[in-house]
């Protein structure tokens, strides 16, 4: 970790007011921590845009396992890319619906492509991918 640097930021008064109310709602005790999180978020997004060497993320899927042989199709797709799936968790939400969470890690383009492929499967009711970072290049 580098040396702590203080710097001034010029902001429109209304923008600052909105930011401070956001910080309060989110429970930040000071602006600096909120700004550090915003910067880290922007850096992580940039990593995904510019193909970092390795990315990590989670994929959440909700689907009806009775529909169109969906469980088998989802499993087949996952086996094609088993080496970038760290773990999966399957929850039976009710008689029909399943929730599945996959933790993915590897080449960001492959991770993203696998997430897209699973989300696009016919019968998946909701799919959300959240790309994060392995943390190695982030302070
Ligand atoms: Ni299930």
GROMACS .gro file of N, CA, C and O and ligand atoms in nm:
model
  557
    1UNK      N    1   0.084  -0.120   0.000
    1UNK     CA    2   0.000   0.000   0.000
    1UNK      C    3   0.087   0.124   0.000
    1UNK      O    4   0.187   0.131   0.071
    2UNK      N    5   0.049   0.225  -0.083
    2UNK     CA    6   0.128   0.347  -0.095
    2UNK      C    7   0.103   0.444   0.018
    2UNK      O    8   0.026   0.418   0.111
    3UNK      N    9   0.169   0.557   0.005
    3UNK     CA   10   0.156   0.665   0.104
    3UNK      C   11   0.017   0.728   0.092
    3UNK      O   12  -0.041   0.731  -0.016
    4UNK      N   13  -0.037   0.776   0.202
    4UNK     CA   14  -0.169   0.839   0.201
    4UNK      C   15  -0.155   0.983   0.148
    4UNK      O   16  -0.078   1.061   0.201
    5UNK      N   17  -0.230   1.014   0.043
    5UNK     CA   18  -0.225   1.147  -0.017
    5UNK      C   19  -0.361   1.215   0.002
    5UNK      O   20  -0.464   1.154  -0.020
    6UNK      N   21  -0.358   1.341   0.040
    6UNK     CA   22  -0.482   1.418   0.047
    6UNK      C   23  -0.490   1.507  -0.076
    6UNK      O   24  -0.390   1.564  -0.117
    7UNK      N   25  -0.610   1.516  -0.136
    7UNK     CA   26  -0.626   1.606  -0.249
    7UNK      C   27  -0.763   1.673  -0.243
    7UNK      O   28  -0.858   1.618  -0.185
    8UNK      N   29  -0.771   1.792  -0.299
    8UNK     CA   30  -0.897   1.866  -0.298
    8UNK      C   31  -0.977   1.838  -0.423
    8UNK      O   32  -0.921   1.813  -0.528
    9UNK      N   33  -1.109   1.840  -0.412
    9UNK     CA   34  -1.197   1.818  -0.527
    9UNK      C   35  -1.297   1.933  -0.532
    9UNK      O   36  -1.358   1.966  -0.430
   10UNK      N   37  -1.313   1.994  -0.648
   10UNK     CA   38  -1.414   2.099  -0.663
   10UNK      C   39  -1.544   2.035  -0.713
   10UNK      O   40  -1.543   1.960  -0.810
   11UNK      N   41  -1.653   2.065  -0.644
   11UNK     CA   42  -1.782   2.005  -0.680
   11UNK      C   43  -1.891   2.110  -0.671
   11UNK      O   44  -1.886   2.198  -0.585
   12UNK      N   45  -1.989   2.096  -0.758
   12UNK     CA   46  -2.110   2.176  -0.747
   12UNK      C   47  -2.176   2.145  -0.611
   12UNK      O   48  -2.180   2.030  -0.567
   13UNK      N   49  -2.228   2.250  -0.548
   13UNK     CA   50  -2.284   2.235  -0.414
   13UNK      C   51  -2.396   2.129  -0.409
   13UNK      O   52  -2.402   2.046  -0.317
   14UNK      N   53  -2.486   2.133  -0.509
   14UNK     CA   54  -2.597   2.037  -0.511
   14UNK      C   55  -2.548   1.893  -0.528
   14UNK      O   56  -2.602   1.800  -0.468
   15UNK      N   57  -2.445   1.879  -0.610
   15UNK     CA   58  -2.388   1.745  -0.631
   15UNK      C   59  -2.328   1.693  -0.501
   15UNK      O   60  -2.348   1.577  -0.463
   16UNK      N   61  -2.257   1.780  -0.430
   16UNK     CA   62  -2.198   1.740  -0.302
   16UNK      C   63  -2.306   1.702  -0.201
   16UNK      O   64  -2.294   1.602  -0.129
   17UNK      N   65  -2.413   1.779  -0.201
   17UNK     CA   66  -2.524   1.750  -0.109
   17UNK      C   67  -2.585   1.612  -0.138
   17UNK      O   68  -2.608   1.532  -0.047
   18UNK      N   69  -2.608   1.585  -0.268
   18UNK     CA   70  -2.661   1.454  -0.306
   18UNK      C   71  -2.564   1.343  -0.266
   18UNK      O   72  -2.606   1.237  -0.218
   19UNK      N   73  -2.437   1.367  -0.287
   19UNK     CA   74  -2.335   1.267  -0.253
   19UNK      C   75  -2.335   1.241  -0.103
   19UNK      O   76  -2.328   1.126  -0.058
   20UNK      N   77  -2.344   1.347  -0.023
   20UNK     CA   78  -2.342   1.330   0.123
   20UNK      C   79  -2.466   1.256   0.171
   20UNK      O   80  -2.457   1.175   0.263
   21UNK      N   81  -2.580   1.280   0.107
   21UNK     CA   82  -2.699   1.207   0.150
   21UNK      C   83  -2.688   1.060   0.108
   21UNK      O   84  -2.731   0.971   0.180
   22UNK      N   85  -2.626   1.034  -0.008
   22UNK     CA   86  -2.600   0.895  -0.049
   22UNK      C   87  -2.508   0.826   0.052
   22UNK      O   88  -2.533   0.712   0.093
   23UNK      N   89  -2.401   0.894   0.091
   23UNK     CA   90  -2.305   0.838   0.188
   23UNK      C   91  -2.378   0.803   0.318
   23UNK      O   92  -2.355   0.696   0.376
   24UNK      N   93  -2.467   0.891   0.361
   24UNK     CA   94  -2.539   0.868   0.486
   24UNK      C   95  -2.631   0.746   0.472
   24UNK      O   96  -2.634   0.659   0.558
   25UNK      N   97  -2.703   0.739   0.359
   25UNK     CA   98  -2.794   0.625   0.337
   25UNK      C   99  -2.718   0.493   0.332
   25UNK      O  100  -2.766   0.391   0.380
   26UNK      N  101  -2.599   0.497   0.275
   26UNK     CA  102  -2.522   0.373   0.261
   26UNK      C  103  -2.439   0.342   0.386
   26UNK      O  104  -2.372   0.239   0.392
   27UNK      N  105  -2.438   0.435   0.480
   27UNK     CA  106  -2.372   0.408   0.607
   27UNK      C  107  -2.223   0.438   0.610
   27UNK      O  108  -2.152   0.386   0.697
   28UNK      N  109  -2.175   0.518   0.516
   28UNK     CA  110  -2.034   0.556   0.522
   28UNK      C  111  -2.012   0.654   0.636
   28UNK      O  112  -2.090   0.747   0.654
   29UNK      N  113  -1.904   0.633   0.712
   29UNK     CA  114  -1.879   0.724   0.824
   29UNK      C  115  -1.808   0.850   0.776
   29UNK      O  116  -1.811   0.952   0.842
   30UNK      N  117  -1.742   0.844   0.660
   30UNK     CA  118  -1.681   0.966   0.605
   30UNK      C  119  -1.676   0.959   0.452
   30UNK      O  120  -1.686   0.851   0.394
   31UNK      N  121  -1.659   1.077   0.392
   31UNK     CA  122  -1.658   1.086   0.245
   31UNK      C  123  -1.542   1.009   0.183
   31UNK      O  124  -1.555   0.954   0.075
   32UNK      N  125  -1.427   1.011   0.253
   32UNK     CA  126  -1.308   0.949   0.194
   32UNK      C  127  -1.332   0.802   0.162
   32UNK      O  128  -1.295   0.753   0.056
   33UNK      N  129  -1.394   0.729   0.257
   33UNK     CA  130  -1.417   0.586   0.234
   33UNK      C  131  -1.513   0.566   0.117
   33UNK      O  132  -1.496   0.475   0.036
   34UNK      N  133  -1.614   0.652   0.107
   34UNK     CA  134  -1.709   0.642  -0.004
   34UNK      C  135  -1.638   0.669  -0.137
   34UNK      O  136  -1.660   0.598  -0.236
   35UNK      N  137  -1.552   0.768  -0.140
   35UNK     CA  138  -1.479   0.802  -0.264
   35UNK      C  139  -1.382   0.689  -0.300
   35UNK      O  140  -1.371   0.650  -0.417
   36UNK      N  141  -1.314   0.631  -0.200
   36UNK     CA  142  -1.224   0.518  -0.227
   36UNK      C  143  -1.303   0.402  -0.290
   36UNK      O  144  -1.257   0.342  -0.388
   37UNK      N  145  -1.423   0.372  -0.238
   37UNK     CA  146  -1.504   0.264  -0.295
   37UNK      C  147  -1.548   0.295  -0.438
   37UNK      O  148  -1.550   0.206  -0.524
   38UNK      N  149  -1.582   0.421  -0.464
   38UNK     CA  150  -1.621   0.459  -0.600
   38UNK      C  151  -1.504   0.441  -0.697
   38UNK      O  152  -1.521   0.392  -0.809
   39UNK      N  153  -1.384   0.480  -0.653
   39UNK     CA  154  -1.265   0.466  -0.738
   39UNK      C  155  -1.236   0.319  -0.763
   39UNK      O  156  -1.211   0.277  -0.877
   40UNK      N  157  -1.243   0.238  -0.657
   40UNK     CA  158  -1.219   0.094  -0.675
   40UNK      C  159  -1.321   0.033  -0.771
   40UNK      O  160  -1.287  -0.049  -0.857
   41UNK      N  161  -1.447   0.074  -0.759
   41UNK     CA  162  -1.552   0.024  -0.849
   41UNK      C  163  -1.521   0.058  -0.993
   41UNK      O  164  -1.536  -0.025  -1.083
   42UNK      N  165  -1.475   0.182  -1.016
   42UNK     CA  166  -1.441   0.224  -1.152
   42UNK      C  167  -1.322   0.144  -1.205
   42UNK      O  168  -1.319   0.105  -1.323
   43UNK      N  169  -1.224   0.116  -1.117
   43UNK     CA  170  -1.107   0.040  -1.160
   43UNK      C  171  -1.144  -0.105  -1.194
   43UNK      O  172  -1.094  -0.162  -1.291
   44UNK      N  173  -1.234  -0.163  -1.115
   44UNK     CA  174  -1.278  -0.301  -1.144
   44UNK      C  175  -1.354  -0.305  -1.276
   44UNK      O  176  -1.330  -0.393  -1.360
   45UNK      N  177  -1.443  -0.208  -1.298
   45UNK     CA  178  -1.514  -0.202  -1.427
   45UNK      C  179  -1.417  -0.191  -1.542
   45UNK      O  180  -1.435  -0.253  -1.647
   46UNK      N  181  -1.314  -0.110  -1.523
   46UNK     CA  182  -1.215  -0.091  -1.628
   46UNK      C  183  -1.137  -0.220  -1.655
   46UNK      O  184  -1.107  -0.251  -1.769
   47UNK      N  185  -1.108  -0.296  -1.547
   47UNK     CA  186  -1.040  -0.425  -1.565
   47UNK      C  187  -1.121  -0.515  -1.657
   47UNK      O  188  -1.066  -0.582  -1.744
   48UNK      N  189  -1.255  -0.518  -1.635
   48UNK     CA  190  -1.339  -0.604  -1.717
   48UNK      C  191  -1.347  -0.556  -1.860
   48UNK      O  192  -1.358  -0.635  -1.953
   49UNK      N  193  -1.342  -0.422  -1.878
   49UNK     CA  194  -1.352  -0.367  -2.013
   49UNK      C  195  -1.224  -0.392  -2.092
   49UNK      O  196  -1.227  -0.410  -2.212
   50UNK      N  197  -1.112  -0.390  -2.023
   50UNK     CA  198  -0.985  -0.400  -2.094
   50UNK      C  199  -0.915  -0.533  -2.072
   50UNK      O  200  -0.792  -0.541  -2.074
   51UNK      N  201  -0.998  -0.638  -2.050
   51UNK     CA  202  -0.944  -0.773  -2.042
   51UNK      C  203  -0.822  -0.788  -1.953
   51UNK      O  204  -0.710  -0.809  -2.001
   52UNK      N  205  -0.845  -0.779  -1.825
   52UNK     CA  206  -0.738  -0.810  -1.731
   52UNK      C  207  -0.698  -0.956  -1.751
   52UNK      O  208  -0.770  -1.032  -1.816
   53UNK      N  209  -0.586  -0.997  -1.695
   53UNK     CA  210  -0.539  -1.134  -1.714
   53UNK      C  211  -0.635  -1.234  -1.650
   53UNK      O  212  -0.661  -1.341  -1.702
   54UNK      N  213  -0.688  -1.196  -1.533
   54UNK     CA  214  -0.777  -1.287  -1.463
   54UNK      C  215  -0.889  -1.208  -1.397
   54UNK      O  216  -0.866  -1.102  -1.341
   55UNK      N  217  -1.009  -1.261  -1.406
   55UNK     CA  218  -1.122  -1.197  -1.342
   55UNK      C  219  -1.195  -1.297  -1.254
   55UNK      O  220  -1.176  -1.418  -1.266
   56UNK      N  221  -1.278  -1.245  -1.166
   56UNK     CA  222  -1.361  -1.332  -1.082
   56UNK      C  223  -1.500  -1.272  -1.081
   56UNK      O  224  -1.518  -1.153  -1.107
   57UNK      N  225  -1.598  -1.355  -1.052
   57UNK     CA  226  -1.733  -1.303  -1.048
   57UNK      C  227  -1.832  -1.407  -1.000
   57UNK      O  228  -1.797  -1.524  -0.980
   58UNK      N  229  -1.954  -1.363  -0.979
   58UNK     CA  230  -2.060  -1.456  -0.943
   58UNK      C  231  -2.174  -1.445  -1.043
   58UNK      O  232  -2.201  -1.337  -1.095
   59UNK      N  233  -2.234  -1.557  -1.069
   59UNK     CA  234  -2.350  -1.561  -1.157
   59UNK      C  235  -2.466  -1.621  -1.078
   59UNK      O  236  -2.452  -1.726  -1.015
   60UNK      N  237  -2.578  -1.553  -1.077
   60UNK     CA  238  -2.699  -1.602  -1.009
   60UNK      C  239  -2.804  -1.632  -1.115
   60UNK      O  240  -2.831  -1.547  -1.201
   61UNK      N  241  -2.860  -1.750  -1.108
   61UNK     CA  242  -2.964  -1.791  -1.204
   61UNK      C  243  -3.088  -1.837  -1.128
   61UNK      O  244  -3.075  -1.903  -1.024
   62UNK      N  245  -3.204  -1.802  -1.178
   62UNK     CA  246  -3.329  -1.857  -1.127
   62UNK      C  247  -3.401  -1.922  -1.244
   62UNK      O  248  -3.415  -1.860  -1.351
   63UNK      N  249  -3.441  -2.047  -1.224
   63UNK     CA  250  -3.506  -2.117  -1.334
   63UNK      C  251  -3.600  -2.226  -1.283
   63UNK      O  252  -3.589  -2.270  -1.168
   64UNK      N  253  -3.690  -2.266  -1.370
   64UNK     CA  254  -3.783  -2.375  -1.339
   64UNK      C  255  -3.722  -2.504  -1.393
   64UNK      O  256  -3.708  -2.520  -1.514
   65UNK      N  257  -3.683  -2.592  -1.305
   65UNK     CA  258  -3.610  -2.712  -1.350
   65UNK      C  259  -3.699  -2.810  -1.427
   65UNK      O  260  -3.649  -2.899  -1.495
   66UNK      N  261  -3.832  -2.791  -1.420
   66UNK     CA  262  -3.921  -2.879  -1.498
   66UNK      C  263  -3.921  -2.844  -1.646
   66UNK      O  264  -3.964  -2.922  -1.728
   67UNK      N  265  -3.874  -2.724  -1.676
   67UNK     CA  266  -3.893  -2.672  -1.810
   67UNK      C  267  -3.787  -2.719  -1.910
   67UNK      O  268  -3.667  -2.700  -1.887
   68UNK      N  269  -3.832  -2.778  -2.018
   68UNK     CA  270  -3.746  -2.807  -2.134
   68UNK      C  271  -3.611  -2.872  -2.102
   68UNK      O  272  -3.510  -2.834  -2.159
   69UNK      N  273  -3.608  -2.962  -2.006
   69UNK     CA  274  -3.482  -3.030  -1.984
   69UNK      C  275  -3.372  -2.931  -1.943
   69UNK      O  276  -3.254  -2.950  -1.972
   70UNK      N  277  -3.415  -2.823  -1.877
   70UNK     CA  278  -3.323  -2.712  -1.850
   70UNK      C  279  -3.207  -2.750  -1.760
   70UNK      O  280  -3.092  -2.710  -1.786
   71UNK      N  281  -3.232  -2.826  -1.655
   71UNK     CA  282  -3.124  -2.864  -1.563
   71UNK      C  283  -3.010  -2.933  -1.638
   71UNK      O  284  -2.893  -2.903  -1.617
   72UNK      N  285  -3.048  -3.023  -1.727
   72UNK     CA  286  -2.945  -3.097  -1.802
   72UNK      C  287  -2.869  -3.004  -1.896
   72UNK      O  288  -2.747  -3.011  -1.906
   73UNK      N  289  -2.940  -2.912  -1.961
   73UNK     CA  290  -2.873  -2.819  -2.053
   73UNK      C  291  -2.776  -2.729  -1.977
   73UNK      O  292  -2.664  -2.704  -2.022
   74UNK      N  293  -2.820  -2.678  -1.863
   74UNK     CA  294  -2.732  -2.590  -1.784
   74UNK      C  295  -2.608  -2.666  -1.736
   74UNK      O  296  -2.497  -2.613  -1.737
   75UNK      N  297  -2.629  -2.791  -1.696
   75UNK     CA  298  -2.515  -2.872  -1.650
   75UNK      C  299  -2.418  -2.899  -1.765
   75UNK      O  300  -2.296  -2.890  -1.747
   76UNK      N  301  -2.471  -2.931  -1.883
   76UNK     CA  302  -2.383  -2.956  -1.998
   76UNK      C  303  -2.297  -2.835  -2.030
   76UNK      O  304  -2.177  -2.848  -2.057
   77UNK      N  305  -2.358  -2.717  -2.029
   77UNK     CA  306  -2.282  -2.594  -2.058
   77UNK      C  307  -2.172  -2.574  -1.953
   77UNK      O  308  -2.059  -2.539  -1.986
   78UNK      N  309  -2.206  -2.601  -1.828
   78UNK     CA  310  -2.107  -2.581  -1.721
   78UNK      C  311  -1.990  -2.678  -1.736
   78UNK      O  312  -1.875  -2.642  -1.710
   79UNK      N  313  -2.020  -2.801  -1.782
   79UNK     CA  314  -1.911  -2.897  -1.798
   79UNK      C  315  -1.816  -2.858  -1.912
   79UNK      O  316  -1.699  -2.894  -1.910
   80UNK      N  317  -1.866  -2.781  -2.011
   80UNK     CA  318  -1.778  -2.733  -2.118
   80UNK      C  319  -1.671  -2.639  -2.063
   80UNK      O  320  -1.564  -2.625  -2.121
   81UNK      N  321  -1.702  -2.569  -1.955
   81UNK     CA  322  -1.609  -2.470  -1.898
   81UNK      C  323  -1.582  -2.498  -1.750
   81UNK      O  324  -1.569  -2.406  -1.670
   82UNK      N  325  -1.573  -2.626  -1.715
   82UNK     CA  326  -1.559  -2.663  -1.574
   82UNK      C  327  -1.437  -2.598  -1.509
   82UNK      O  328  -1.436  -2.573  -1.389
   83UNK      N  329  -1.333  -2.569  -1.589
   83UNK     CA  330  -1.208  -2.520  -1.531
   83UNK      C  331  -1.215  -2.374  -1.484
   83UNK      O  332  -1.125  -2.327  -1.415
   84UNK      N  333  -1.320  -2.301  -1.522
   84UNK     CA  334  -1.333  -2.163  -1.471
   84UNK      C  335  -1.448  -2.152  -1.369
   84UNK      O  336  -1.481  -2.042  -1.326
   85UNK      N  337  -1.504  -2.266  -1.331
   85UNK     CA  338  -1.609  -2.266  -1.227
   85UNK      C  339  -1.545  -2.312  -1.097
   85UNK      O  340  -1.501  -2.427  -1.084
   86UNK      N  341  -1.539  -2.222  -0.999
   86UNK     CA  342  -1.476  -2.255  -0.871
   86UNK      C  343  -1.570  -2.338  -0.785
   86UNK      O  344  -1.532  -2.438  -0.727
   87UNK      N  345  -1.695  -2.294  -0.780
   87UNK     CA  346  -1.794  -2.370  -0.704
   87UNK      C  347  -1.935  -2.331  -0.749
   87UNK      O  348  -1.954  -2.226  -0.811
   88UNK      N  349  -2.031  -2.415  -0.718
   88UNK     CA  350  -2.170  -2.382  -0.747
   88UNK      C  351  -2.255  -2.416  -0.624
   88UNK      O  352  -2.219  -2.504  -0.546
   89UNK      N  353  -2.363  -2.344  -0.608
   89UNK     CA  354  -2.457  -2.375  -0.501
   89UNK      C  355  -2.597  -2.379  -0.561
   89UNK      O  356  -2.634  -2.290  -0.638
   90UNK      N  357  -2.669  -2.481  -0.530
   90UNK     CA  358  -2.804  -2.498  -0.583
   90UNK      C  359  -2.903  -2.497  -0.468
   90UNK      O  360  -2.888  -2.570  -0.371
   91UNK      N  361  -3.003  -2.411  -0.479
   91UNK     CA  362  -3.106  -2.403  -0.375
   91UNK      C  363  -3.241  -2.432  -0.441
   91UNK      O  364  -3.276  -2.371  -0.542
   92UNK      N  365  -3.318  -2.524  -0.387
   92UNK     CA  366  -3.453  -2.551  -0.437
   92UNK      C  367  -3.547  -2.451  -0.371
   92UNK      O  368  -3.579  -2.463  -0.253
   93UNK      N  369  -3.587  -2.349  -0.446
   93UNK     CA  370  -3.667  -2.241  -0.387
   93UNK      C  371  -3.808  -2.287  -0.353
   93UNK      O  372  -3.865  -2.248  -0.251
   94UNK      N  373  -3.866  -2.368  -0.440
   94UNK     CA  374  -3.998  -2.426  -0.415
   94UNK      C  375  -4.010  -2.549  -0.503
   94UNK      O  376  -3.909  -2.600  -0.553
   95UNK      N  377  -4.132  -2.598  -0.528
   95UNK     CA  378  -4.148  -2.721  -0.605
   95UNK      C  379  -4.091  -2.708  -0.746
   95UNK      O  380  -4.039  -2.805  -0.803
   96UNK      N  381  -4.100  -2.587  -0.805
   96UNK     CA  382  -4.058  -2.568  -0.945
   96UNK      C  383  -3.925  -2.495  -0.960
   96UNK      O  384  -3.845  -2.528  -1.046
   97UNK      N  385  -3.905  -2.396  -0.879
   97UNK     CA  386  -3.796  -2.301  -0.904
   97UNK      C  387  -3.667  -2.333  -0.829
   97UNK      O  388  -3.670  -2.368  -0.712
   98UNK      N  389  -3.558  -2.315  -0.902
   98UNK     CA  390  -3.426  -2.336  -0.846
   98UNK      C  391  -3.349  -2.204  -0.853
   98UNK      O  392  -3.368  -2.125  -0.944
   99UNK      N  393  -3.262  -2.185  -0.756
   99UNK     CA  394  -3.169  -2.072  -0.759
   99UNK      C  395  -3.029  -2.133  -0.760
   99UNK      O  396  -2.999  -2.222  -0.680
  100UNK      N  397  -2.949  -2.090  -0.854
  100UNK     CA  398  -2.814  -2.143  -0.862
  100UNK      C  399  -2.715  -2.026  -0.861
  100UNK      O  400  -2.738  -1.926  -0.928
  101UNK      N  401  -2.611  -2.041  -0.781
  101UNK     CA  402  -2.505  -1.939  -0.776
  101UNK      C  403  -2.374  -2.005  -0.816
  101UNK      O  404  -2.338  -2.110  -0.762
  102UNK      N  405  -2.308  -1.946  -0.914
  102UNK     CA  406  -2.179  -1.998  -0.958
  102UNK      C  407  -2.071  -1.896  -0.925
  102UNK      O  408  -2.090  -1.776  -0.949
  103UNK      N  409  -1.961  -1.943  -0.871
  103UNK     CA  410  -1.845  -1.856  -0.854
  103UNK      C  411  -1.748  -1.888  -0.967
  103UNK      O  412  -1.709  -2.004  -0.986
  104UNK      N  413  -1.715  -1.784  -1.044
  104UNK     CA  414  -1.633  -1.803  -1.163
  104UNK      C  415  -1.500  -1.730  -1.146
  104UNK      O  416  -1.493  -1.623  -1.084
  105UNK      N  417  -1.395  -1.789  -1.202
  105UNK     CA  418  -1.264  -1.724  -1.194
  105UNK      C  419  -1.180  -1.770  -1.313
  105UNK      O  420  -1.173  -1.891  -1.340
  106UNK      N  421  -1.120  -1.674  -1.382
  106UNK     CA  422  -1.036  -1.710  -1.496
  106UNK      C  423  -1.029  -1.598  -1.597
  106UNK      O  424  -1.057  -1.481  -1.564
  107UNK      N  425  -0.997  -1.634  -1.720
  107UNK     CA  426  -0.988  -1.537  -1.829
  107UNK      C  427  -1.122  -1.461  -1.838
  107UNK      O  428  -1.227  -1.522  -1.855
  108UNK      N  429  -1.117  -1.327  -1.825
  108UNK     CA  430  -1.242  -1.250  -1.818
  108UNK      C  431  -1.334  -1.271  -1.939
  108UNK      O  432  -1.456  -1.275  -1.923
  109UNK      N  433  -1.276  -1.285  -2.057
  109UNK     CA  434  -1.361  -1.305  -2.176
  109UNK      C  435  -1.436  -1.438  -2.167
  109UNK      O  436  -1.554  -1.446  -2.201
  110UNK      N  437  -1.368  -1.541  -2.118
  110UNK     CA  438  -1.433  -1.673  -2.104
  110UNK      C  439  -1.539  -1.670  -1.995
  110UNK      O  440  -1.646  -1.727  -2.009
  111UNK      N  441  -1.505  -1.604  -1.883
  111UNK     CA  442  -1.599  -1.595  -1.770
  111UNK      C  443  -1.727  -1.525  -1.816
  111UNK      O  444  -1.838  -1.573  -1.794
  112UNK      N  445  -1.709  -1.413  -1.885
  112UNK     CA  446  -1.825  -1.335  -1.933
  112UNK      C  447  -1.908  -1.417  -2.033
  112UNK      O  448  -2.030  -1.419  -2.029
  113UNK      N  449  -1.838  -1.487  -2.124
  113UNK     CA  450  -1.906  -1.564  -2.226
  113UNK      C  451  -1.987  -1.679  -2.164
  113UNK      O  452  -2.100  -1.707  -2.206
  114UNK      N  453  -1.930  -1.743  -2.063
  114UNK     CA  454  -2.002  -1.852  -1.995
  114UNK      C  455  -2.127  -1.797  -1.926
  114UNK      O  456  -2.236  -1.854  -1.938
  115UNK      N  457  -2.110  -1.683  -1.857
  115UNK     CA  458  -2.225  -1.622  -1.788
  115UNK      C  459  -2.334  -1.588  -1.889
  115UNK      O  460  -2.451  -1.619  -1.869
  116UNK      N  461  -2.295  -1.527  -2.001
  116UNK     CA  462  -2.393  -1.489  -2.104
  116UNK      C  463  -2.467  -1.611  -2.158
  116UNK      O  464  -2.588  -1.609  -2.179
  117UNK      N  465  -2.390  -1.719  -2.180
  117UNK     CA  466  -2.449  -1.840  -2.238
  117UNK      C  467  -2.553  -1.901  -2.144
  117UNK      O  468  -2.659  -1.945  -2.187
  118UNK      N  469  -2.520  -1.902  -2.014
  118UNK     CA  470  -2.614  -1.961  -1.917
  118UNK      C  471  -2.738  -1.872  -1.900
  118UNK      O  472  -2.850  -1.922  -1.896
  119UNK      N  473  -2.717  -1.741  -1.895
  119UNK     CA  474  -2.831  -1.648  -1.878
  119UNK      C  475  -2.925  -1.658  -1.998
  119UNK      O  476  -3.047  -1.649  -1.984
  120UNK      N  477  -2.866  -1.679  -2.117
  120UNK     CA  478  -2.946  -1.680  -2.239
  120UNK      C  479  -3.023  -1.811  -2.260
  120UNK      O  480  -3.105  -1.821  -2.351
  121UNK      N  481  -2.997  -1.912  -2.177
  121UNK     CA  482  -3.067  -2.040  -2.192
  121UNK      C  483  -3.217  -2.021  -2.180
  121UNK      O  484  -3.264  -1.957  -2.086
  122UNK      N  485  -3.289  -2.080  -2.272
  122UNK     CA  486  -3.434  -2.069  -2.272
  122UNK      C  487  -3.490  -2.131  -2.145
  122UNK      O  488  -3.456  -2.245  -2.112
  123UNK      N  489  -3.571  -2.055  -2.075
  123UNK     CA  490  -3.629  -2.106  -1.950
  123UNK      C  491  -3.566  -2.045  -1.826
  123UNK      O  492  -3.622  -2.055  -1.718
  124UNK      N  493  -3.448  -1.982  -1.842
  124UNK     CA  494  -3.389  -1.911  -1.728
  124UNK      C  495  -3.473  -1.786  -1.705
  124UNK      O  496  -3.488  -1.703  -1.795
  125UNK      N  497  -3.532  -1.774  -1.585
  125UNK     CA  498  -3.622  -1.662  -1.559
  125UNK      C  499  -3.547  -1.535  -1.527
  125UNK      O  500  -3.592  -1.425  -1.557
  126UNK      N  501  -3.434  -1.549  -1.459
  126UNK     CA  502  -3.355  -1.431  -1.424
  126UNK      C  503  -3.210  -1.472  -1.408
  126UNK      O  504  -3.180  -1.575  -1.349
  127UNK      N  505  -3.124  -1.392  -1.464
  127UNK     CA  506  -2.981  -1.418  -1.450
  127UNK      C  507  -2.905  -1.289  -1.432
  127UNK      O  508  -2.930  -1.192  -1.504
  128UNK      N  509  -2.817  -1.287  -1.334
  128UNK     CA  510  -2.737  -1.167  -1.309
  128UNK      C  511  -2.592  -1.206  -1.291
  128UNK      O  512  -2.560  -1.292  -1.208
  129UNK      N  513  -2.505  -1.143  -1.368
  129UNK     CA  514  -2.362  -1.164  -1.350
  129UNK      C  515  -2.303  -1.042  -1.283
  129UNK      O  516  -2.334  -0.928  -1.319
  130UNK      N  517  -2.219  -1.066  -1.186
  130UNK     CA  518  -2.149  -0.957  -1.119
  130UNK      C  519  -2.000  -0.983  -1.127
  130UNK      O  520  -1.949  -1.075  -1.063
  131UNK      N  521  -1.933  -0.904  -1.211
  131UNK     CA  522  -1.789  -0.919  -1.227
  131UNK      C  523  -1.717  -0.844  -1.117
  131UNK      O  524  -1.750  -0.730  -1.088
  132UNK      N  525  -1.623  -0.911  -1.053
  132UNK     CA  526  -1.543  -0.842  -0.954
  132UNK      C  527  -1.396  -0.862  -0.988
  132UNK      O  528  -1.363  -0.882  -1.104
  133UNK      N  529  -1.311  -0.857  -0.892
  133UNK     CA  530  -1.168  -0.861  -0.919
  133UNK      C  531  -1.105  -0.971  -0.834
  133UNK      O  532  -1.160  -1.007  -0.729
  134UNK      N  533  -0.992  -1.022  -0.878
  134UNK     CA  534  -0.918  -1.115  -0.793
  134UNK      C  535  -0.849  -1.037  -0.680
  134UNK      O  536  -0.798  -1.095  -0.586
  135UNK      N  537  -0.848  -0.905  -0.693
  135UNK     CA  538  -0.793  -0.820  -0.588
  135UNK      C  539  -0.643  -0.798  -0.596
  135UNK      O  540  -0.588  -0.715  -0.524
  136UNK      N  541  -0.577  -0.872  -0.688
  136UNK     CA  542  -0.430  -0.866  -0.690
  136UNK      C  543  -0.375  -0.730  -0.731
  136UNK      O  544  -0.270  -0.691  -0.684
  137UNK      N  545  -0.447  -0.661  -0.821
  137UNK     CA  546  -0.396  -0.532  -0.868
  137UNK      C  547  -0.470  -0.414  -0.806
  137UNK      O  548  -0.459  -0.302  -0.854
  138UNK      N  549  -0.544  -0.440  -0.699
  138UNK     CA  550  -0.626  -0.335  -0.641
  138UNK      C  551  -0.585  -0.311  -0.495
  138UNK      O  552  -0.573  -0.406  -0.418
  139UNK      N  553  -0.561  -0.182  -0.460
  139UNK     CA  554  -0.521  -0.148  -0.322
  139UNK      C  555  -0.644  -0.139  -0.235
  139UNK      O  556  -0.745  -0.085  -0.275
  140LIG    NI1  557  -3.360  -2.724  -0.755
   0.00000   0.00000   0.00000
